[in-house]
Amino acid sequence: MGATATAAAQSQTGETLRKAGDDKNLLIGTAVSYAQLQDPGFTRVLADQAGVVVSENDMKWGPLRPTATTFDFKRADALVAFATAHGEKIRGHNLCWHEMLPSWFKTEANSGNAADLLKHHIETVVARYAGKIQSWDVVNEAINVKDGRPDGLRNSPWLQLIGPNYIEIAFRTARAADPNALLTYNDYDLAQDSPAHEAKRKAVLALLSSLKDKDVPVQALGIQSHLAAAANGSYSWTGYQTFVRDIEALGLQIFITELDVDDRALPGDISRRDAGVAKLYHSYLTTALQHPSVKAVLTWGLTDKGTWLTHFLPRADGLPQRPLPLDSDLSPTPVFRAMLDCIHAAPRR
Ligand code: G3I
């Protein structure tokens, strides 16, 4: 991929997502993998299109922590170096999550040392990138209503080993290590109108409210926005609108952190499928970007090649999913146009 695809990944007027976002003071960007950073064709497009980047996996505990006493920053450093060289902002993802923990965690972490392990990890990682990170996902996916607790907290290893105040510990430790990064709570299933999403919104709101009451330094909510296309193409955002206003009332910013669309309910035919995916992007971003508290939109990948959805939520027909603004040849899909149109229509931040 070279200049041709770079040119293709622009609107007819040569406009990029990054530039359209800049004009509205809105951060537009994407998750990136270390493997993608080795591909010069991809990195040219990435530099053009993304005003903000986030590592898809390389700042998680698993990749960063080969052992309980060591860190491996090679892949995370590569993204920070790339973004810095291209004037892109960086989101850090993530400091505390129940998934992608290193294999040693199960045998070496216990209730006697878990709080110290968590603090030491956050102090080390956040201090290393202090001054370079726009926002950190400090705690990721701490709510899981299905686990049945009255507070909605997920029965995660962190909860089991430390108790509910692990969240507060994580935020306070991150703040001490970098006074300037915006500290974010990040979660999924918060966007669509359904009873499950409504229950999750309620629990996340209660969590954030209680953190604010305790002066825990949380400053933003990351609404991941892994959306699912509906066969009938009909969408409503009633619960979301109320939720966004409630979050604003807590004084928090909002970042759309992991936007993509699961297209399993759509037909295999590429033009009908792409139109269906773009329709959902358009509907969602039109609603979300009306709110000036929404300061950033990151898709979970820039190109369909390598999207997690193809492996984690495979289509019944075996075709790869097409959830992102560029296809696997780095040519723009209708999602690209839908994103540009929604950014143009958004009020300036
Ligand atoms: O790196 C190994 C590789 O060495 C090995 O050969 C291969 C074999 O399966 O696995 C590779 O690791 C995989 C890694 O992605 C990199 O591709 C892991 O098994 C796989 O579990 C991991 O999945 C990631 C998942 O988070 C779990 O960490 C996905 O790429 C990533 O897109 C996904 O992202 C999450 C966000 O962090 C949080 N929100 C939901 C989102 C989607 O699930």
CSV table of C-alpha atoms and ligand atoms in Angstrom, one decimal:
chain,number,residue,atom,x,y,z
A,1,MET,CA,0.0,0.0,0.0
A,2,GLY,CA,1.4,3.4,-0.9
A,3,ALA,CA,0.4,6.8,-2.1
A,4,THR,CA,-2.6,5.4,-4.0
A,5,ALA,CA,-4.3,4.0,-0.9
A,6,THR,CA,-3.3,7.1,1.1
A,7,ALA,CA,-5.1,9.2,-1.4
A,8,ALA,CA,-8.0,6.8,-1.4
A,9,ALA,CA,-8.4,7.2,2.4
A,10,GLN,CA,-9.5,10.8,2.0
A,11,SER,CA,-12.7,12.4,1.0
A,12,GLN,CA,-13.1,13.6,-2.6
A,13,THR,CA,-11.9,17.0,-1.3
A,14,GLY,CA,-8.8,15.4,0.2
A,15,GLU,CA,-10.1,15.8,3.7
A,16,THR,CA,-9.0,13.5,6.5
A,17,LEU,CA,-10.8,12.4,9.7
A,18,ARG,CA,-8.0,14.0,11.7
A,19,LYS,CA,-8.3,17.4,10.0
A,20,ALA,CA,-12.1,17.4,10.2
A,21,GLY,CA,-11.9,16.6,13.9
A,22,ASP,CA,-9.2,19.4,14.4
A,23,ASP,CA,-11.6,21.9,12.9
A,24,LYS,CA,-14.1,21.1,15.6
A,25,ASN,CA,-11.6,20.8,18.4
A,26,LEU,CA,-12.7,17.1,18.6
A,27,LEU,CA,-10.1,14.4,18.9
A,28,ILE,CA,-10.5,11.7,16.2
A,29,GLY,CA,-8.4,8.5,16.2
A,30,THR,CA,-8.0,4.8,16.5
A,31,ALA,CA,-6.6,1.8,18.4
A,32,VAL,CA,-3.4,0.5,16.9
A,33,SER,CA,-1.4,-2.8,17.3
A,34,TYR,CA,2.4,-3.1,17.4
A,35,ALA,CA,2.3,-5.3,14.2
A,36,GLN,CA,0.5,-2.5,12.3
A,37,LEU,CA,3.3,0.0,13.3
A,38,GLN,CA,5.7,-2.2,11.4
A,39,ASP,CA,3.9,-1.6,8.1
A,40,PRO,CA,4.9,1.7,6.5
A,41,GLY,CA,1.9,1.7,4.2
A,42,PHE,CA,-0.4,1.6,7.2
A,43,THR,CA,1.6,4.1,9.3
A,44,ARG,CA,1.3,6.7,6.5
A,45,VAL,CA,-2.5,6.4,6.6
A,46,LEU,CA,-2.4,6.4,10.4
A,47,ALA,CA,-0.5,9.6,10.6
A,48,ASP,CA,-2.9,11.3,8.2
A,49,GLN,CA,-6.1,10.1,9.7
A,50,ALA,CA,-5.6,9.9,13.5
A,51,GLY,CA,-5.2,12.9,15.9
A,52,VAL,CA,-5.2,10.5,18.8
A,53,VAL,CA,-4.0,6.9,19.1
A,54,VAL,CA,-4.4,4.1,21.7
A,55,SER,CA,-2.6,0.8,21.9
A,56,GLU,CA,-5.1,-2.0,21.3
A,57,ASN,CA,-3.2,-4.4,23.6
A,58,ASP,CA,0.4,-3.3,24.4
A,59,MET,CA,-0.3,-1.2,27.5
A,60,LYS,CA,-2.3,-4.0,29.2
A,61,TRP,CA,-0.8,-5.9,32.1
A,62,GLY,CA,-0.1,-9.1,30.0
A,63,PRO,CA,2.2,-7.5,27.4
A,64,LEU,CA,3.8,-5.1,29.9
A,65,ARG,CA,4.5,-7.6,32.7
A,66,PRO,CA,6.6,-10.6,31.8
A,67,THR,CA,7.1,-11.3,35.5
A,68,ALA,CA,5.9,-10.0,38.8
A,69,THR,CA,9.0,-7.9,39.2
A,70,THR,CA,9.8,-6.8,35.6
A,71,PHE,CA,8.3,-4.6,32.9
A,72,ASP,CA,8.7,-4.8,29.1
A,73,PHE,CA,7.9,-1.4,27.5
A,74,LYS,CA,9.2,-2.1,24.0
A,75,ARG,CA,5.9,-2.2,22.2
A,76,ALA,CA,4.2,0.5,24.3
A,77,ASP,CA,7.3,2.8,23.7
A,78,ALA,CA,7.0,2.2,20.0
A,79,LEU,CA,3.5,3.6,19.9
A,80,VAL,CA,4.4,6.6,22.1
A,81,ALA,CA,7.4,7.3,19.8
A,82,PHE,CA,5.3,7.1,16.7
A,83,ALA,CA,2.5,9.3,18.0
A,84,THR,CA,5.0,11.9,19.4
A,85,ALA,CA,6.8,12.0,16.0
A,86,HIS,CA,3.5,12.6,14.2
A,87,GLY,CA,2.0,15.1,16.7
A,88,GLU,CA,-0.8,12.7,17.7
A,89,LYS,CA,-2.2,12.6,21.2
A,90,ILE,CA,-2.1,9.3,23.1
A,91,ARG,CA,-4.7,7.5,25.2
A,92,GLY,CA,-3.4,4.9,27.6
A,93,HIS,CA,-5.4,1.6,27.9
A,94,ASN,CA,-5.5,0.3,30.6
A,95,LEU,CA,-4.2,0.2,34.1
A,96,CYS,CA,-6.6,-2.1,35.9
A,97,TRP,CA,-8.7,-4.8,34.1
A,98,HIS,CA,-9.9,-8.3,34.8
A,99,GLU,CA,-8.7,-9.5,31.4
A,100,MET,CA,-5.3,-10.0,29.8
A,101,LEU,CA,-3.6,-10.3,33.1
A,102,PRO,CA,-0.2,-12.1,32.9
A,103,SER,CA,-0.1,-15.9,33.5
A,104,TRP,CA,1.9,-15.4,36.7
A,105,PHE,CA,-0.9,-13.3,38.2
A,106,LYS,CA,-3.0,-16.3,39.2
A,107,THR,CA,-0.3,-17.9,41.2
A,108,GLU,CA,1.6,-14.9,42.6
A,109,ALA,CA,-1.1,-12.4,43.4
A,110,ASN,CA,-3.0,-12.8,46.7
A,111,SER,CA,-5.0,-10.7,49.1
A,112,GLY,CA,-1.8,-9.8,51.0
A,113,ASN,CA,0.1,-8.3,48.0
A,114,ALA,CA,-2.5,-7.3,45.4
A,115,ALA,CA,-2.9,-3.6,46.5
A,116,ASP,CA,0.8,-3.2,46.4
A,117,LEU,CA,1.1,-4.9,43.0
A,118,LEU,CA,-1.6,-2.6,41.6
A,119,LYS,CA,0.0,0.5,43.0
A,120,HIS,CA,3.5,-0.4,41.9
A,121,HIS,CA,2.2,-1.2,38.4
A,122,ILE,CA,0.3,2.1,38.1
A,123,GLU,CA,3.1,4.2,39.6
A,124,THR,CA,5.7,2.7,37.2
A,125,VAL,CA,3.7,2.8,34.0
A,126,VAL,CA,2.0,6.2,34.5
A,127,ALA,CA,5.3,7.8,35.6
A,128,ARG,CA,7.1,6.5,32.5
A,129,TYR,CA,4.6,8.2,30.2
A,130,ALA,CA,3.8,11.2,32.4
A,131,GLY,CA,3.3,14.4,30.3
A,132,LYS,CA,2.8,12.3,27.1
A,133,ILE,CA,-0.6,10.8,27.7
A,134,GLN,CA,-3.8,12.7,27.0
A,135,SER,CA,-5.9,10.3,29.1
A,136,TRP,CA,-5.6,7.0,30.9
A,137,ASP,CA,-8.2,4.3,31.1
A,138,VAL,CA,-7.4,3.8,34.8
A,139,VAL,CA,-10.1,1.2,35.5
A,140,ASN,CA,-11.7,-0.8,32.7
A,141,GLU,CA,-15.0,-2.7,32.8
A,142,ALA,CA,-15.5,-2.8,36.6
A,143,ILE,CA,-19.3,-3.1,36.3
A,144,ASN,CA,-21.0,-6.4,35.5
A,145,VAL,CA,-24.6,-6.3,36.6
A,146,LYS,CA,-25.0,-10.0,35.9
A,147,ASP,CA,-22.6,-10.9,38.7
A,148,GLY,CA,-25.5,-10.0,41.0
A,149,ARG,CA,-23.9,-7.6,43.5
A,150,PRO,CA,-26.1,-4.7,44.7
A,151,ASP,CA,-23.4,-2.2,43.6
A,152,GLY,CA,-23.1,-3.9,40.2
A,153,LEU,CA,-19.4,-4.4,40.6
A,154,ARG,CA,-17.8,-7.2,38.6
A,155,ASN,CA,-16.6,-10.1,40.6
A,156,SER,CA,-13.1,-9.6,39.2
A,157,PRO,CA,-9.8,-10.7,40.6
A,158,TRP,CA,-9.2,-7.2,41.8
A,159,LEU,CA,-12.5,-7.1,43.7
A,160,GLN,CA,-11.8,-10.5,45.2
A,161,LEU,CA,-8.2,-9.7,46.3
A,162,ILE,CA,-8.6,-6.1,47.4
A,163,GLY,CA,-12.3,-5.3,47.7
A,164,PRO,CA,-14.4,-2.5,46.2
A,165,ASN,CA,-11.8,0.2,47.1
A,166,TYR,CA,-9.4,-1.1,44.4
A,167,ILE,CA,-11.0,1.4,42.1
A,168,GLU,CA,-10.3,4.3,44.4
A,169,ILE,CA,-6.7,3.1,44.9
A,170,ALA,CA,-6.1,2.9,41.2
A,171,PHE,CA,-7.4,6.5,40.5
A,172,ARG,CA,-5.5,8.0,43.4
A,173,THR,CA,-2.3,6.3,42.4
A,174,ALA,CA,-2.6,7.4,38.8
A,175,ARG,CA,-3.2,11.0,39.8
A,176,ALA,CA,-0.1,11.0,42.0
A,177,ALA,CA,2.0,9.6,39.2
A,178,ASP,CA,0.8,12.1,36.5
A,179,PRO,CA,-0.9,15.3,37.5
A,180,ASN,CA,-2.0,16.1,33.9
A,181,ALA,CA,-3.4,13.1,32.2
A,182,LEU,CA,-7.2,13.0,32.2
A,183,LEU,CA,-8.2,10.0,34.3
A,184,THR,CA,-11.0,7.9,32.8
A,185,TYR,CA,-13.3,5.1,33.7
A,186,ASN,CA,-14.0,3.0,30.6
A,187,ASP,CA,-16.8,0.5,30.0
A,188,TYR,CA,-19.0,-1.2,27.3
A,189,ASP,CA,-22.7,-1.8,26.8
A,190,LEU,CA,-23.6,1.8,27.6
A,191,ALA,CA,-24.9,3.1,24.3
A,192,GLN,CA,-27.9,1.2,22.9
A,193,ASP,CA,-31.6,1.1,24.0
A,194,SER,CA,-32.0,-2.2,25.7
A,195,PRO,CA,-32.8,-3.4,29.3
A,196,ALA,CA,-29.3,-4.8,29.7
A,197,HIS,CA,-27.6,-1.5,28.6
A,198,GLU,CA,-30.0,0.5,30.8
A,199,ALA,CA,-29.1,-1.6,33.9
A,200,LYS,CA,-25.4,-1.1,33.1
A,201,ARG,CA,-25.9,2.7,32.6
A,202,LYS,CA,-27.6,2.9,36.0
A,203,ALA,CA,-24.8,1.0,37.8
A,204,VAL,CA,-22.0,3.0,36.0
A,205,LEU,CA,-23.7,6.2,37.0
A,206,ALA,CA,-24.0,5.1,40.6
A,207,LEU,CA,-20.3,4.1,40.6
A,208,LEU,CA,-19.1,7.4,39.2
A,209,SER,CA,-21.4,9.4,41.5
A,210,SER,CA,-20.0,7.6,44.5
A,211,LEU,CA,-16.4,8.2,43.3
A,212,LYS,CA,-17.1,11.9,42.9
A,213,ASP,CA,-18.7,12.0,46.3
A,214,LYS,CA,-15.4,10.7,47.7
A,215,ASP,CA,-13.3,13.1,45.7
A,216,VAL,CA,-11.7,10.3,43.8
A,217,PRO,CA,-9.9,12.0,40.8
A,218,VAL,CA,-12.0,10.6,37.9
A,219,GLN,CA,-12.4,13.1,35.1
A,220,ALA,CA,-13.9,11.3,32.2
A,221,LEU,CA,-16.1,8.4,31.2
A,222,GLY,CA,-15.0,6.3,28.2
A,223,ILE,CA,-18.1,4.9,26.5
A,224,GLN,CA,-16.6,2.1,24.5
A,225,SER,CA,-19.4,1.9,21.9
A,226,HIS,CA,-18.9,-1.6,20.5
A,227,LEU,CA,-22.3,-1.3,18.7
A,228,ALA,CA,-24.4,-4.1,17.1
A,229,ALA,CA,-26.1,-3.5,13.7
A,230,ALA,CA,-29.8,-4.4,13.7
A,231,ALA,CA,-31.3,-6.3,10.7
A,232,ASN,CA,-34.1,-3.7,10.4
A,233,GLY,CA,-31.7,-0.8,10.6
A,234,SER,CA,-33.8,1.0,13.2
A,235,TYR,CA,-32.0,2.7,16.2
A,236,SER,CA,-33.0,4.8,19.1
A,237,TRP,CA,-30.8,6.5,21.7
A,238,THR,CA,-33.3,7.6,24.4
A,239,GLY,CA,-31.4,6.0,27.3
A,240,TYR,CA,-28.1,7.3,26.0
A,241,GLN,CA,-29.2,10.9,25.8
A,242,THR,CA,-30.4,10.9,29.4
A,243,PHE,CA,-27.2,9.1,30.5
A,244,VAL,CA,-24.9,11.6,28.8
A,245,ARG,CA,-26.7,14.4,30.5
A,246,ASP,CA,-26.4,12.6,33.9
A,247,ILE,CA,-22.6,12.1,33.3
A,248,GLU,CA,-22.3,15.8,32.3
A,249,ALA,CA,-24.0,16.8,35.6
A,250,LEU,CA,-21.3,15.0,37.5
A,251,GLY,CA,-18.8,17.3,35.8
A,252,LEU,CA,-17.2,14.5,33.7
A,253,GLN,CA,-16.0,14.7,30.1
A,254,ILE,CA,-17.0,11.9,27.7
A,255,PHE,CA,-14.8,10.0,25.3
A,256,ILE,CA,-16.1,7.5,22.7
A,257,THR,CA,-13.2,5.1,23.1
A,258,GLU,CA,-13.7,1.9,21.1
A,259,LEU,CA,-16.3,2.5,18.4
A,260,ASP,CA,-17.0,-0.3,15.9
A,261,VAL,CA,-20.0,-2.2,14.6
A,262,ASP,CA,-20.7,-5.9,14.8
A,263,ASP,CA,-22.3,-6.6,11.4
A,264,ARG,CA,-23.5,-10.2,12.1
A,265,ALA,CA,-27.2,-9.3,11.7
A,266,LEU,CA,-26.5,-7.8,8.2
A,267,PRO,CA,-26.4,-9.6,4.9
A,268,GLY,CA,-23.1,-10.8,3.4
A,269,ASP,CA,-23.4,-8.6,0.3
A,270,ILE,CA,-20.7,-6.0,0.8
A,271,SER,CA,-22.6,-2.9,-0.5
A,272,ARG,CA,-25.7,-3.7,1.6
A,273,ARG,CA,-23.6,-4.6,4.6
A,274,ASP,CA,-21.4,-1.5,4.4
A,275,ALA,CA,-24.5,0.7,4.0
A,276,GLY,CA,-26.0,-0.9,7.1
A,277,VAL,CA,-22.9,-0.4,9.2
A,278,ALA,CA,-22.5,3.2,8.0
A,279,LYS,CA,-26.1,3.9,8.9
A,280,LEU,CA,-25.5,2.9,12.5
A,281,TYR,CA,-22.4,5.0,12.7
A,282,HIS,CA,-24.3,8.0,11.3
A,283,SER,CA,-27.2,7.5,13.7
A,284,TYR,CA,-25.0,7.1,16.8
A,285,LEU,CA,-22.5,9.9,16.0
A,286,THR,CA,-25.2,12.3,15.1
A,287,THR,CA,-26.7,11.8,18.6
A,288,ALA,CA,-23.4,11.6,20.5
A,289,LEU,CA,-21.7,14.6,18.9
A,290,GLN,CA,-24.6,17.0,19.7
A,291,HIS,CA,-23.2,16.9,23.2
A,292,PRO,CA,-20.1,19.2,23.6
A,293,SER,CA,-19.0,17.0,26.6
A,294,VAL,CA,-18.1,14.4,24.0
A,295,LYS,CA,-14.5,15.3,23.3
A,296,ALA,CA,-13.1,12.4,21.4
A,297,VAL,CA,-14.1,9.6,19.1
A,298,LEU,CA,-11.7,6.6,18.6
A,299,THR,CA,-12.6,3.6,16.5
A,300,TRP,CA,-11.3,0.2,17.7
A,301,GLY,CA,-9.0,-0.1,14.7
A,302,LEU,CA,-8.7,2.0,11.5
A,303,THR,CA,-8.9,-0.9,9.0
A,304,ASP,CA,-11.1,-4.0,8.9
A,305,LYS,CA,-7.9,-6.1,8.5
A,306,GLY,CA,-7.3,-7.7,11.9
A,307,THR,CA,-10.5,-6.4,13.7
A,308,TRP,CA,-11.1,-8.3,16.9
A,309,LEU,CA,-14.8,-8.8,15.8
A,310,THR,CA,-13.9,-11.3,13.1
A,311,HIS,CA,-12.4,-13.7,15.6
A,312,PHE,CA,-14.4,-12.9,18.8
A,313,LEU,CA,-17.8,-12.6,17.1
A,314,PRO,CA,-17.6,-14.6,13.9
A,315,ARG,CA,-20.3,-14.2,11.2
A,316,ALA,CA,-22.4,-17.3,10.5
A,317,ASP,CA,-21.4,-17.1,6.8
A,318,GLY,CA,-17.7,-17.1,7.7
A,319,LEU,CA,-17.0,-13.7,6.0
A,320,PRO,CA,-14.8,-11.3,7.8
A,321,GLN,CA,-16.6,-8.5,9.6
A,322,ARG,CA,-16.4,-4.9,8.1
A,323,PRO,CA,-16.7,-2.6,11.1
A,324,LEU,CA,-14.3,0.2,10.5
A,325,PRO,CA,-13.7,3.3,8.3
A,326,LEU,CA,-11.1,1.6,6.0
A,327,ASP,CA,-11.4,-1.8,4.5
A,328,SER,CA,-8.6,-4.3,4.5
A,329,ASP,CA,-6.9,-2.6,1.5
A,330,LEU,CA,-7.0,0.7,3.4
A,331,SER,CA,-9.7,2.1,1.0
A,332,PRO,CA,-12.4,4.1,2.7
A,333,THR,CA,-15.7,2.4,3.4
A,334,PRO,CA,-19.1,4.2,3.7
A,335,VAL,CA,-18.3,4.5,7.4
A,336,PHE,CA,-15.5,6.9,6.5
A,337,ARG,CA,-18.0,9.2,4.8
A,338,ALA,CA,-20.5,8.8,7.6
A,339,MET,CA,-17.9,9.9,10.2
A,340,LEU,CA,-16.8,12.9,8.1
A,341,ASP,CA,-20.5,14.0,7.7
A,342,CYS,CA,-21.2,13.7,11.4
A,343,ILE,CA,-18.0,15.6,12.4
A,344,HIS,CA,-19.0,18.4,9.9
A,345,ALA,CA,-22.4,18.6,11.4
A,346,ALA,CA,-21.1,18.7,15.0
A,347,PRO,CA,-20.8,21.9,17.0
A,348,ARG,CA,-17.3,23.1,17.7
A,349,ARG,CA,-16.0,22.0,21.1
B,1,G3I,O1,-0.1,-11.9,21.1
B,1,G3I,C1,-0.6,-13.3,21.1
B,1,G3I,C2,0.1,-14.1,20.1
B,1,G3I,O2,1.4,-14.2,20.5
B,1,G3I,C3,-0.6,-15.4,20.0
B,1,G3I,O3,0.0,-16.1,19.0
B,1,G3I,C4,-2.1,-15.3,19.7
B,1,G3I,C5,-2.8,-16.6,19.6
B,1,G3I,O4,-4.2,-16.5,20.0
B,1,G3I,O5,-2.7,-14.5,20.7
B,1,G3I,C6,-2.1,-13.2,20.7
B,1,G3I,O6,-2.8,-12.5,21.7
B,1,G3I,C7,-4.1,-12.1,21.5
B,1,G3I,C8,-4.1,-10.6,21.4
B,1,G3I,O7,-5.5,-10.1,21.3
B,1,G3I,C9,-3.3,-10.0,20.3
B,1,G3I,O8,-3.9,-10.4,19.1
B,1,G3I,C10,-4.9,-12.6,22.6
B,1,G3I,O9,-5.0,-14.0,22.6
B,1,G3I,C11,-6.3,-12.0,22.5
B,1,G3I,O10,-7.1,-12.4,23.7
B,1,G3I,C12,-6.2,-10.5,22.5
B,1,G3I,O11,-7.6,-10.0,22.3
B,1,G3I,C13,-7.7,-8.6,22.6
B,1,G3I,C14,-8.8,-8.5,23.7
B,1,G3I,O12,-9.1,-7.1,23.9
B,1,G3I,C15,-8.3,-9.1,25.0
B,1,G3I,O13,-7.2,-8.4,25.5
B,1,G3I,C16,-8.2,-7.9,21.4
B,1,G3I,O14,-7.1,-7.9,20.4
B,1,G3I,C17,-8.6,-6.5,21.7
B,1,G3I,O15,-9.2,-5.9,20.5
B,1,G3I,C18,-9.6,-6.5,22.8
B,1,G3I,O16,-9.9,-5.2,23.1
B,1,G3I,C19,-10.9,-5.0,24.1
B,1,G3I,C20,-10.5,-3.7,24.9
B,1,G3I,O17,-9.2,-3.9,25.4
B,1,G3I,C21,-11.5,-3.5,26.1
B,1,G3I,N1,-12.9,-3.4,25.6
B,1,G3I,C22,-13.3,-4.5,24.7
B,1,G3I,C23,-12.3,-4.7,23.6
B,1,G3I,C24,-12.8,-5.8,22.6
B,1,G3I,O18,-12.8,-7.1,23.3
